[in-house]
Short mmCIF file of C-alpha atoms in Angstrom, two decimals:
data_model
loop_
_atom_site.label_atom_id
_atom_site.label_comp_id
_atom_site.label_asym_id
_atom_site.label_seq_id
_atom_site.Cartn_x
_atom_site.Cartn_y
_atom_site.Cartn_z
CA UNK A 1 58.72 -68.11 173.29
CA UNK A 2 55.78 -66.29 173.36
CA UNK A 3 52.25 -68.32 171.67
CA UNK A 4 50.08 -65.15 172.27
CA UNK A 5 50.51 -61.66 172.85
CA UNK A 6 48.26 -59.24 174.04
CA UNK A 7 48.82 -55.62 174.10
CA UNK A 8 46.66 -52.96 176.17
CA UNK A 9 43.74 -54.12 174.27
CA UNK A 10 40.48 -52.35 174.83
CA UNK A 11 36.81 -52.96 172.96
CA UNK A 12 34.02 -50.78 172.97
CA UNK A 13 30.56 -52.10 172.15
CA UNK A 14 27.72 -49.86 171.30
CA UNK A 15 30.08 -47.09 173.12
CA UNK A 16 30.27 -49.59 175.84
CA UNK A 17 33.66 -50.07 177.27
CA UNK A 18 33.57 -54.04 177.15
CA UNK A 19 38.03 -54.46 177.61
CA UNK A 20 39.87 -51.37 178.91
CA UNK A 21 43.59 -51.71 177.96
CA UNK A 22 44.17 -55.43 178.73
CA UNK A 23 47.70 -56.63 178.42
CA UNK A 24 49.16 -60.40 178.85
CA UNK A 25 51.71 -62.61 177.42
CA UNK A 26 50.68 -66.62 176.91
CA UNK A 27 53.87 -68.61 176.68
CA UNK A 28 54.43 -71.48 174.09
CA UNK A 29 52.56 -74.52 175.05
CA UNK A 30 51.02 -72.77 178.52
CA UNK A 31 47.61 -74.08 179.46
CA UNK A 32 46.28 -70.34 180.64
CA UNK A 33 42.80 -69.38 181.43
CA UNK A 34 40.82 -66.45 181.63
CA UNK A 35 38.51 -66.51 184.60
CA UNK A 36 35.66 -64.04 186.01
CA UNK A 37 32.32 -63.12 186.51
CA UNK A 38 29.75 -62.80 184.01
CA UNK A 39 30.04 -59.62 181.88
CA UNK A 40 33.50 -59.26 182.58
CA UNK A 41 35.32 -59.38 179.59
CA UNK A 42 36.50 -63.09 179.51
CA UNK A 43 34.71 -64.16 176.53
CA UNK A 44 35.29 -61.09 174.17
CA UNK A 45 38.98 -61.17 175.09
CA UNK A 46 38.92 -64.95 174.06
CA UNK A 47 36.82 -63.81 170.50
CA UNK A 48 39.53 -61.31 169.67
CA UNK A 49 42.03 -63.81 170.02
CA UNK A 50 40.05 -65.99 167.43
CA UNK A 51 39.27 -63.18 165.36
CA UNK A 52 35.88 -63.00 165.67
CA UNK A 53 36.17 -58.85 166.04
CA UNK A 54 38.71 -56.16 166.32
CA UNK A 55 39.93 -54.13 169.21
CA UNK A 56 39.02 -50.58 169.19
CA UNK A 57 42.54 -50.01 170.35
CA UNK A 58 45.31 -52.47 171.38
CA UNK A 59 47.53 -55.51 169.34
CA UNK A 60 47.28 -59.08 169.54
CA UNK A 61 50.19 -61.51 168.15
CA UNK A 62 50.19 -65.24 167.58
CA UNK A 63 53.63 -66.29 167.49
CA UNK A 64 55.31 -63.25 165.82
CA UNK A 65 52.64 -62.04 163.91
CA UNK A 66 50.92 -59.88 164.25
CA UNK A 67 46.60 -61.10 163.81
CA UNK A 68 45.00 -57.82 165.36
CA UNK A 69 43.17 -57.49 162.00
CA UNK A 70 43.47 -60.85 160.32
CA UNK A 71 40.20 -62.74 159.66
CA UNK A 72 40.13 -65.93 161.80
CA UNK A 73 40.60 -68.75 158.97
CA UNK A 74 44.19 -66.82 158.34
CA UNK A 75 45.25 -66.78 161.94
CA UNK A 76 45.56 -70.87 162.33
CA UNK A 77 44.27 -70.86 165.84
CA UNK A 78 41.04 -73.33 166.63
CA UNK A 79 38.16 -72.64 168.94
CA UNK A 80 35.62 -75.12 170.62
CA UNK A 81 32.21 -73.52 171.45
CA UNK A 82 30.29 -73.28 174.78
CA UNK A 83 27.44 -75.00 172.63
CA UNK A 84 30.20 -77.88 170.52
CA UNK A 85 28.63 -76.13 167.54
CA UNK A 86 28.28 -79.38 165.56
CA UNK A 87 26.78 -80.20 162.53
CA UNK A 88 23.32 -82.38 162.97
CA UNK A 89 23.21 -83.58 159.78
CA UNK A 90 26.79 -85.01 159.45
CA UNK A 91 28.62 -88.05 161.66
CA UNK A 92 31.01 -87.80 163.59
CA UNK A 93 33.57 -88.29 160.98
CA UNK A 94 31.68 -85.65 158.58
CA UNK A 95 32.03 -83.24 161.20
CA UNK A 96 35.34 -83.52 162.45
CA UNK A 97 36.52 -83.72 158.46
CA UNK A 98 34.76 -80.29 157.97
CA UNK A 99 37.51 -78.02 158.81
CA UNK A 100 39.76 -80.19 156.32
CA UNK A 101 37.45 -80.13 153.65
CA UNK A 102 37.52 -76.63 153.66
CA UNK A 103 41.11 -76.48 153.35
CA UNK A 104 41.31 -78.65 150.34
CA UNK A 105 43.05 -81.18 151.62
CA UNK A 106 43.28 -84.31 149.57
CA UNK A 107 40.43 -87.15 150.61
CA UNK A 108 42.97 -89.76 151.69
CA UNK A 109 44.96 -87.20 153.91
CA UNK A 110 41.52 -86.39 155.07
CA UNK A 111 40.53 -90.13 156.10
CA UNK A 112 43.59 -90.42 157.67
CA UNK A 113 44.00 -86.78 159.48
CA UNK A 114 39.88 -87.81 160.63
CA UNK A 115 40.92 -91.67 161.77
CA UNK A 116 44.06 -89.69 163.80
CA UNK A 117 41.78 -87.26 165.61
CA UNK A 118 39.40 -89.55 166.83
CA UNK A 119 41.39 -91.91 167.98
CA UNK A 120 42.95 -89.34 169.77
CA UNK A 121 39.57 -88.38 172.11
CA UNK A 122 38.54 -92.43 171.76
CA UNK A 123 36.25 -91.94 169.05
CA UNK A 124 37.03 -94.27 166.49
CA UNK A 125 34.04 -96.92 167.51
CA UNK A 126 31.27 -94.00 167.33
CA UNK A 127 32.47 -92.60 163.44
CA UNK A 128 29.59 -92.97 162.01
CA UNK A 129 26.87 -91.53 164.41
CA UNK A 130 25.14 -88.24 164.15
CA UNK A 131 25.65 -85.58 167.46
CA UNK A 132 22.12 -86.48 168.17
CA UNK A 133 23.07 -90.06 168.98
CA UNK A 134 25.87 -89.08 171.37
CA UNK A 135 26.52 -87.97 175.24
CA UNK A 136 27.61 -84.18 176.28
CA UNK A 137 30.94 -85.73 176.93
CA UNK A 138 30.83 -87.61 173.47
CA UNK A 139 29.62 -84.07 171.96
CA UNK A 140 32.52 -82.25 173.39
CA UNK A 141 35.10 -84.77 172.22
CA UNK A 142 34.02 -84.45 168.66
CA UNK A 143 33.93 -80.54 168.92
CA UNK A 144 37.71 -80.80 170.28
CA UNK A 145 38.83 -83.83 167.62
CA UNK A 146 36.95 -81.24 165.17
CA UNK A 147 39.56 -78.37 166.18
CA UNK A 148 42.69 -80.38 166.56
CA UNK A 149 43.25 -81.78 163.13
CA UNK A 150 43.46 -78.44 161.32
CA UNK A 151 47.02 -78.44 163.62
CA UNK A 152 46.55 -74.36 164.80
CA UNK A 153 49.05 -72.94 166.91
CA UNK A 154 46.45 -71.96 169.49
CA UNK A 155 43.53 -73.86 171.07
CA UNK A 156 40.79 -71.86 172.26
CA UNK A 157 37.95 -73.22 174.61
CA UNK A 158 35.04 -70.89 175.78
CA UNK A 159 33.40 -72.59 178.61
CA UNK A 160 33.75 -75.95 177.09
CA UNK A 161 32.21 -77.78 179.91
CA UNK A 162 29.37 -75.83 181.23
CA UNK A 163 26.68 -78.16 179.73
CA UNK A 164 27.69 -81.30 181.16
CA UNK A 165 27.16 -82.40 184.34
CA UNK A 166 29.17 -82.29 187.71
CA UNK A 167 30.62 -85.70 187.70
CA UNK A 168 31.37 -85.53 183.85
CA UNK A 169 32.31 -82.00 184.25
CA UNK A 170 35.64 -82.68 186.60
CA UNK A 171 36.07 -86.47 184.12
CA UNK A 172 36.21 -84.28 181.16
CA UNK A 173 38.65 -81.63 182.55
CA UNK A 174 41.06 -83.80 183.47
CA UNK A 175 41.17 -85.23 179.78
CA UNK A 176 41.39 -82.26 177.90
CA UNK A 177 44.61 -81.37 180.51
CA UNK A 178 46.04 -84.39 179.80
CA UNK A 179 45.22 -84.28 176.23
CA UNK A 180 47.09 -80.96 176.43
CA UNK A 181 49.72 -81.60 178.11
CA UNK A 182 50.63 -84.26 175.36
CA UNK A 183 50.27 -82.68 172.61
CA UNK A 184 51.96 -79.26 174.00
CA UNK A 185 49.75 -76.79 172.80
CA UNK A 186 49.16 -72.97 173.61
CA UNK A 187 46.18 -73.31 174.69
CA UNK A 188 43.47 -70.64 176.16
CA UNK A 189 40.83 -71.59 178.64
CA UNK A 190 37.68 -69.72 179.37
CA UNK A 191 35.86 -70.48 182.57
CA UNK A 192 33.92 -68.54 185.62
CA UNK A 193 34.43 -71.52 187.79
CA UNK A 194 37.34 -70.80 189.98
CA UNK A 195 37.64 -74.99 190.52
CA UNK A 196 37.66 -75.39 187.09
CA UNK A 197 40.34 -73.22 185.87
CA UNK A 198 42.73 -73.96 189.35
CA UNK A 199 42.27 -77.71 188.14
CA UNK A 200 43.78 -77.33 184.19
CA UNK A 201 45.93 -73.95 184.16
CA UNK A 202 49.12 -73.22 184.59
CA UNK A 203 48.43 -69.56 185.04
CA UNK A 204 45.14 -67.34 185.45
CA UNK A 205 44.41 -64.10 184.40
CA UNK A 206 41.35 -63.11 187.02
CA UNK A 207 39.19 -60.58 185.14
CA UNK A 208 36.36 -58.34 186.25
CA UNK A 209 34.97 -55.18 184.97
CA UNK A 210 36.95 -55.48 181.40
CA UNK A 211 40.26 -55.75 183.68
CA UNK A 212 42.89 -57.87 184.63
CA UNK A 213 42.88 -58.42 188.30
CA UNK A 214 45.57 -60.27 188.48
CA UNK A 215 47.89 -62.72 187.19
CA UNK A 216 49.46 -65.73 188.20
CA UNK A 217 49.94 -69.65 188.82
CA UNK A 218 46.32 -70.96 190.87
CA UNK A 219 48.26 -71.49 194.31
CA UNK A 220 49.63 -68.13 193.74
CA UNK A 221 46.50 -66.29 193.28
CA UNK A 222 44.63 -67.89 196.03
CA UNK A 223 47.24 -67.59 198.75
CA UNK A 224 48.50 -64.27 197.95
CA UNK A 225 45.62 -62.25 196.07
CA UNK A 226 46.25 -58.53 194.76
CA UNK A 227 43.09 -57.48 196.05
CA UNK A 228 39.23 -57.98 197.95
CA UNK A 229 37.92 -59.18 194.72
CA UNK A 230 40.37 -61.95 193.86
CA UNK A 231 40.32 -62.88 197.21
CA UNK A 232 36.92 -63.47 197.69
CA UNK A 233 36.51 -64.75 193.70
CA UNK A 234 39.46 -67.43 194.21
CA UNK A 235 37.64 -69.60 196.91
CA UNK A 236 36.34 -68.70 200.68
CA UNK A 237 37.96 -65.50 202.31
CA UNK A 238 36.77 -64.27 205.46
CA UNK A 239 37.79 -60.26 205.22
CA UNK A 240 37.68 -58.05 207.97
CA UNK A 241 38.26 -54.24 207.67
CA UNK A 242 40.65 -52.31 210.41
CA UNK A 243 43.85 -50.91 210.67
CA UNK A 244 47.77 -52.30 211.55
CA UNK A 245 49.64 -50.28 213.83
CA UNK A 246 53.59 -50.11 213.57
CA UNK A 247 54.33 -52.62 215.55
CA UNK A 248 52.16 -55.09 213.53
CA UNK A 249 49.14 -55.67 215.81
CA UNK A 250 45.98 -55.65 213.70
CA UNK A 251 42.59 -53.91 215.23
CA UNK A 252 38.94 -54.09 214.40
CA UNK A 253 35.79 -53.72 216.52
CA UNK A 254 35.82 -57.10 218.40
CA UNK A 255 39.17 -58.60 217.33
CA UNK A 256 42.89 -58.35 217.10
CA UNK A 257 45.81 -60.08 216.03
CA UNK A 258 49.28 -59.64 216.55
CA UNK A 259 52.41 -60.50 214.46
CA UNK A 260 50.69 -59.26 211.05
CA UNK A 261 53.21 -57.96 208.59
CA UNK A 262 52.84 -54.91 206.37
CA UNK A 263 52.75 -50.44 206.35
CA UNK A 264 50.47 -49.41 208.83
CA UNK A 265 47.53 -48.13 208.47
CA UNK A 266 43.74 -49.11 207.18
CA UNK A 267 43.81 -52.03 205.74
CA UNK A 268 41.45 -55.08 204.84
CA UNK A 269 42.98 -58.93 206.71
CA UNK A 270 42.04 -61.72 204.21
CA UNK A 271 42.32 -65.04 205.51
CA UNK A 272 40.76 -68.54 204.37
CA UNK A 273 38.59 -70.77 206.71
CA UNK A 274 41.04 -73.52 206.69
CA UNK A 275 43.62 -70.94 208.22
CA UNK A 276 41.25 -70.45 211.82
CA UNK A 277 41.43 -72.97 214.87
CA UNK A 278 38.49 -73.20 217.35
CA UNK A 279 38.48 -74.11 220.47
CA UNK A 280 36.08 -76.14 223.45
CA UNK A 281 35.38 -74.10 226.77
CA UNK A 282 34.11 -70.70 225.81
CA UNK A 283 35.88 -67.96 224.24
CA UNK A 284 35.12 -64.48 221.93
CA UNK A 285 33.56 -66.54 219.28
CA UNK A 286 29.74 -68.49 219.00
CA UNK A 287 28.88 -70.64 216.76
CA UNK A 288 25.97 -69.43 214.13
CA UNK A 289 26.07 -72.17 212.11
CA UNK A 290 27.12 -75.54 211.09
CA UNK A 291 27.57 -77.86 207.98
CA UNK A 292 29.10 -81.16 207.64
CA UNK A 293 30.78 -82.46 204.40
CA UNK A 294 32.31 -85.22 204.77
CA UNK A 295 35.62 -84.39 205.69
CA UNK A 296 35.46 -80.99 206.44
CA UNK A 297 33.29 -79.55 209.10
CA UNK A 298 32.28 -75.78 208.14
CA UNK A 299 31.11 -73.57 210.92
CA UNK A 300 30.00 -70.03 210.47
CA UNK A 301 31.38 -68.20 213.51
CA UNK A 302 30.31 -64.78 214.74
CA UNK A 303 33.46 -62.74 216.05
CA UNK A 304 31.70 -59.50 217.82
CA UNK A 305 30.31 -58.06 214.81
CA UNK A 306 31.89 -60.04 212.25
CA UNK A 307 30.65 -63.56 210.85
CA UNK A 308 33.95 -65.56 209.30
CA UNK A 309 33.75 -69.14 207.68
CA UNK A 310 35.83 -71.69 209.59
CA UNK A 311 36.52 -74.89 208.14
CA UNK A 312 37.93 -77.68 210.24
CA UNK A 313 39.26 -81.23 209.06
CA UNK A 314 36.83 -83.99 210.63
CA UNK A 315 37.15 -87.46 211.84
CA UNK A 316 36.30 -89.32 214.44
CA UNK A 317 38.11 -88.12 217.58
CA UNK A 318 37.77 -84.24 216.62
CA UNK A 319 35.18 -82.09 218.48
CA UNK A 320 31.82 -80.87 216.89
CA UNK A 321 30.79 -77.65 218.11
CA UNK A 322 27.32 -77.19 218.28
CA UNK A 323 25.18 -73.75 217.21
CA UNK A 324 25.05 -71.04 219.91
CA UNK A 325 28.57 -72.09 221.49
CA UNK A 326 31.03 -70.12 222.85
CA UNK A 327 34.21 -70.99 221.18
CA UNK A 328 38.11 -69.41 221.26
CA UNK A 329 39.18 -68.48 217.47
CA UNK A 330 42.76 -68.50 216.46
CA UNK A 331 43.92 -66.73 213.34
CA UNK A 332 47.20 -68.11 212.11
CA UNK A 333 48.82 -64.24 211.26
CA UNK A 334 51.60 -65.89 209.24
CA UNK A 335 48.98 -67.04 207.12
CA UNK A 336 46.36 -63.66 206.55
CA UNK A 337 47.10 -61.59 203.34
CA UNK A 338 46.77 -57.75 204.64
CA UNK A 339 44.74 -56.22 201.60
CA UNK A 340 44.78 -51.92 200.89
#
């Protein structure tokens, strides 16, 4: 079953093409995320969703209706803001009751709905505080207790994360997966960090430019990327222009590789750093540069007139290679992505 539909929806603003003829399907209970750059297109896609404008041309559908003109408080989906959007004045409990109150609920449904919700994000101790009282983390868990007891059919989260730290940033991901995966929810998930959304989603849309990239499950996407931009948006990708002959041998200025599959002719080889060997006692390559991180040595390698990222698994026994050696570089081919 199908939670949201999305139908080559485009969105001028100003006469400035914002989405140009977007089209995905969200399944029923799919944690999916829409990831890109700045400016392109993640965050009004995410709006129109919620209702908060209308596509110049193009339907959305939430469940099997159809919302493409429906003002948000009809369309029973929930959002959580970059910024938690709470109310100062009001504790915890006033705030997450809010959405209720407006709904006319009775007050002992309300109690009860409010006592649910935060004991669902761990809440209950810190009912009575105001926002100002409370943590980033303790912020966003109000802001998401806030949209889950109105019950929508769709969650929504636009950058929920981006003003909390790193540590709390990766604690407070994990919950809200495994807060979703509990509760089954369709849920949509705005991000630009490519970490962030391979760490929650099921699927990604990758966006840039007001267009979908592509689309697909995280491992997907990063090992076998439509295109240069997804490949080098989805992690590290060295990319080195040339062109495959027939037979499958792969030729740029100062480097080759056999066994590469695909049609012949110019092409772009993507592959990550983790994918290239080095090697002691000289060889086409020199080291430029080195960084160690623990357990991953990263070595920026010049190849005749290319520079590639190499990333080699450390402990104690491997070699180090120091900057200005002379190393040998192995591309695995079953492992480069040939890109058009």
């Amino acid at each position: 079953m199908t939670g949201v539909s999305i139908d080559r929806v485009s969105f001028d603003y100003g006469g400035a093409p914002i989405l140009d003829a977007v089209s995905l399907d969200v399944a029923k209970g799919e944690f999916f995320a829409f990831l890109g750059p700045s400016g392109s297109g993640k965050t009004t896609l995410l709006r129109l969703v919620a209702g908060f404008g209308i596509p110049t041309a193009g339907t959305i559908r939430v469940g099997d209706r159809d919302v493409t003109s429906v003002p948000p408080w009809k369309r029973n989906v929930g959002m959580v803001f970059q910024s938690y959007a709470l109310w100062p004045h009001m504790t915890v409990a006033g705030n997450v009751a809010f959405g209720l109150e407006q709904r006319g609920m009775a007050r002992a449904d309300i109690a009860a709905k409010v006592r649910a919700g935060l004991d669902l994000v761990g809440l209950s101790h810190l009912a009575d505080r105001r926002p100002a009282q409370l943590s980033g983390g303790q912020q966003q868990r109000v802001a998401l207790a806030r949209t889950l007891v109105i019950e929508p059919e769709v969650l929504l989260l636009d950058e929920p994360l981006s003003n909390l730290d790193a540590k709390l940033r990766v604690e407070m991901r994990q919950e809200i997966a495994a807060l979703q995966r509990k509760l089954g929810l369709t849920t949509i998930y705005v991000t630009h960090d490519q970490e962030e959304a391979n760490a929650v989603a099921d699927r990604i849309a990758v966006l840039d430019g007001g267009k979908i990239q592509q689309i697909g499950a995280p491992i997907d996407l990063y090992d076998r990327p439509a295109n240069r931009f997804v490949a080098a948006f989805l992690g590290t990708a060295n990319m080195i222009e040339g062109s495959l002959a027939a037979g499958g041998r792969f030729a740029a200025e100062g480097f080759a590789l056999d066994g590469v599959s695909g049609a012949a002719g110019p092409a772009c080889l993507s592959f990550r750093p983790q994918d290239v060997s080095l090697a002691a006692g000289g060889g086409a390559g020199r080291i430029l540069h080195r960084e160690f991180l623990g357990g991953t040595i990263r070595y920026a390698v010049a190849l005749g007139p290319h520079r590639i990222v190499v990333d080699t698994v450390h402990h104690r026994e491997a070699p180090v290679f120091a900057p200005g050696s002379q190393v040998g570089v192995t591309v695995d081919p079953g492992r480069v992505v040939v890109l058009r």
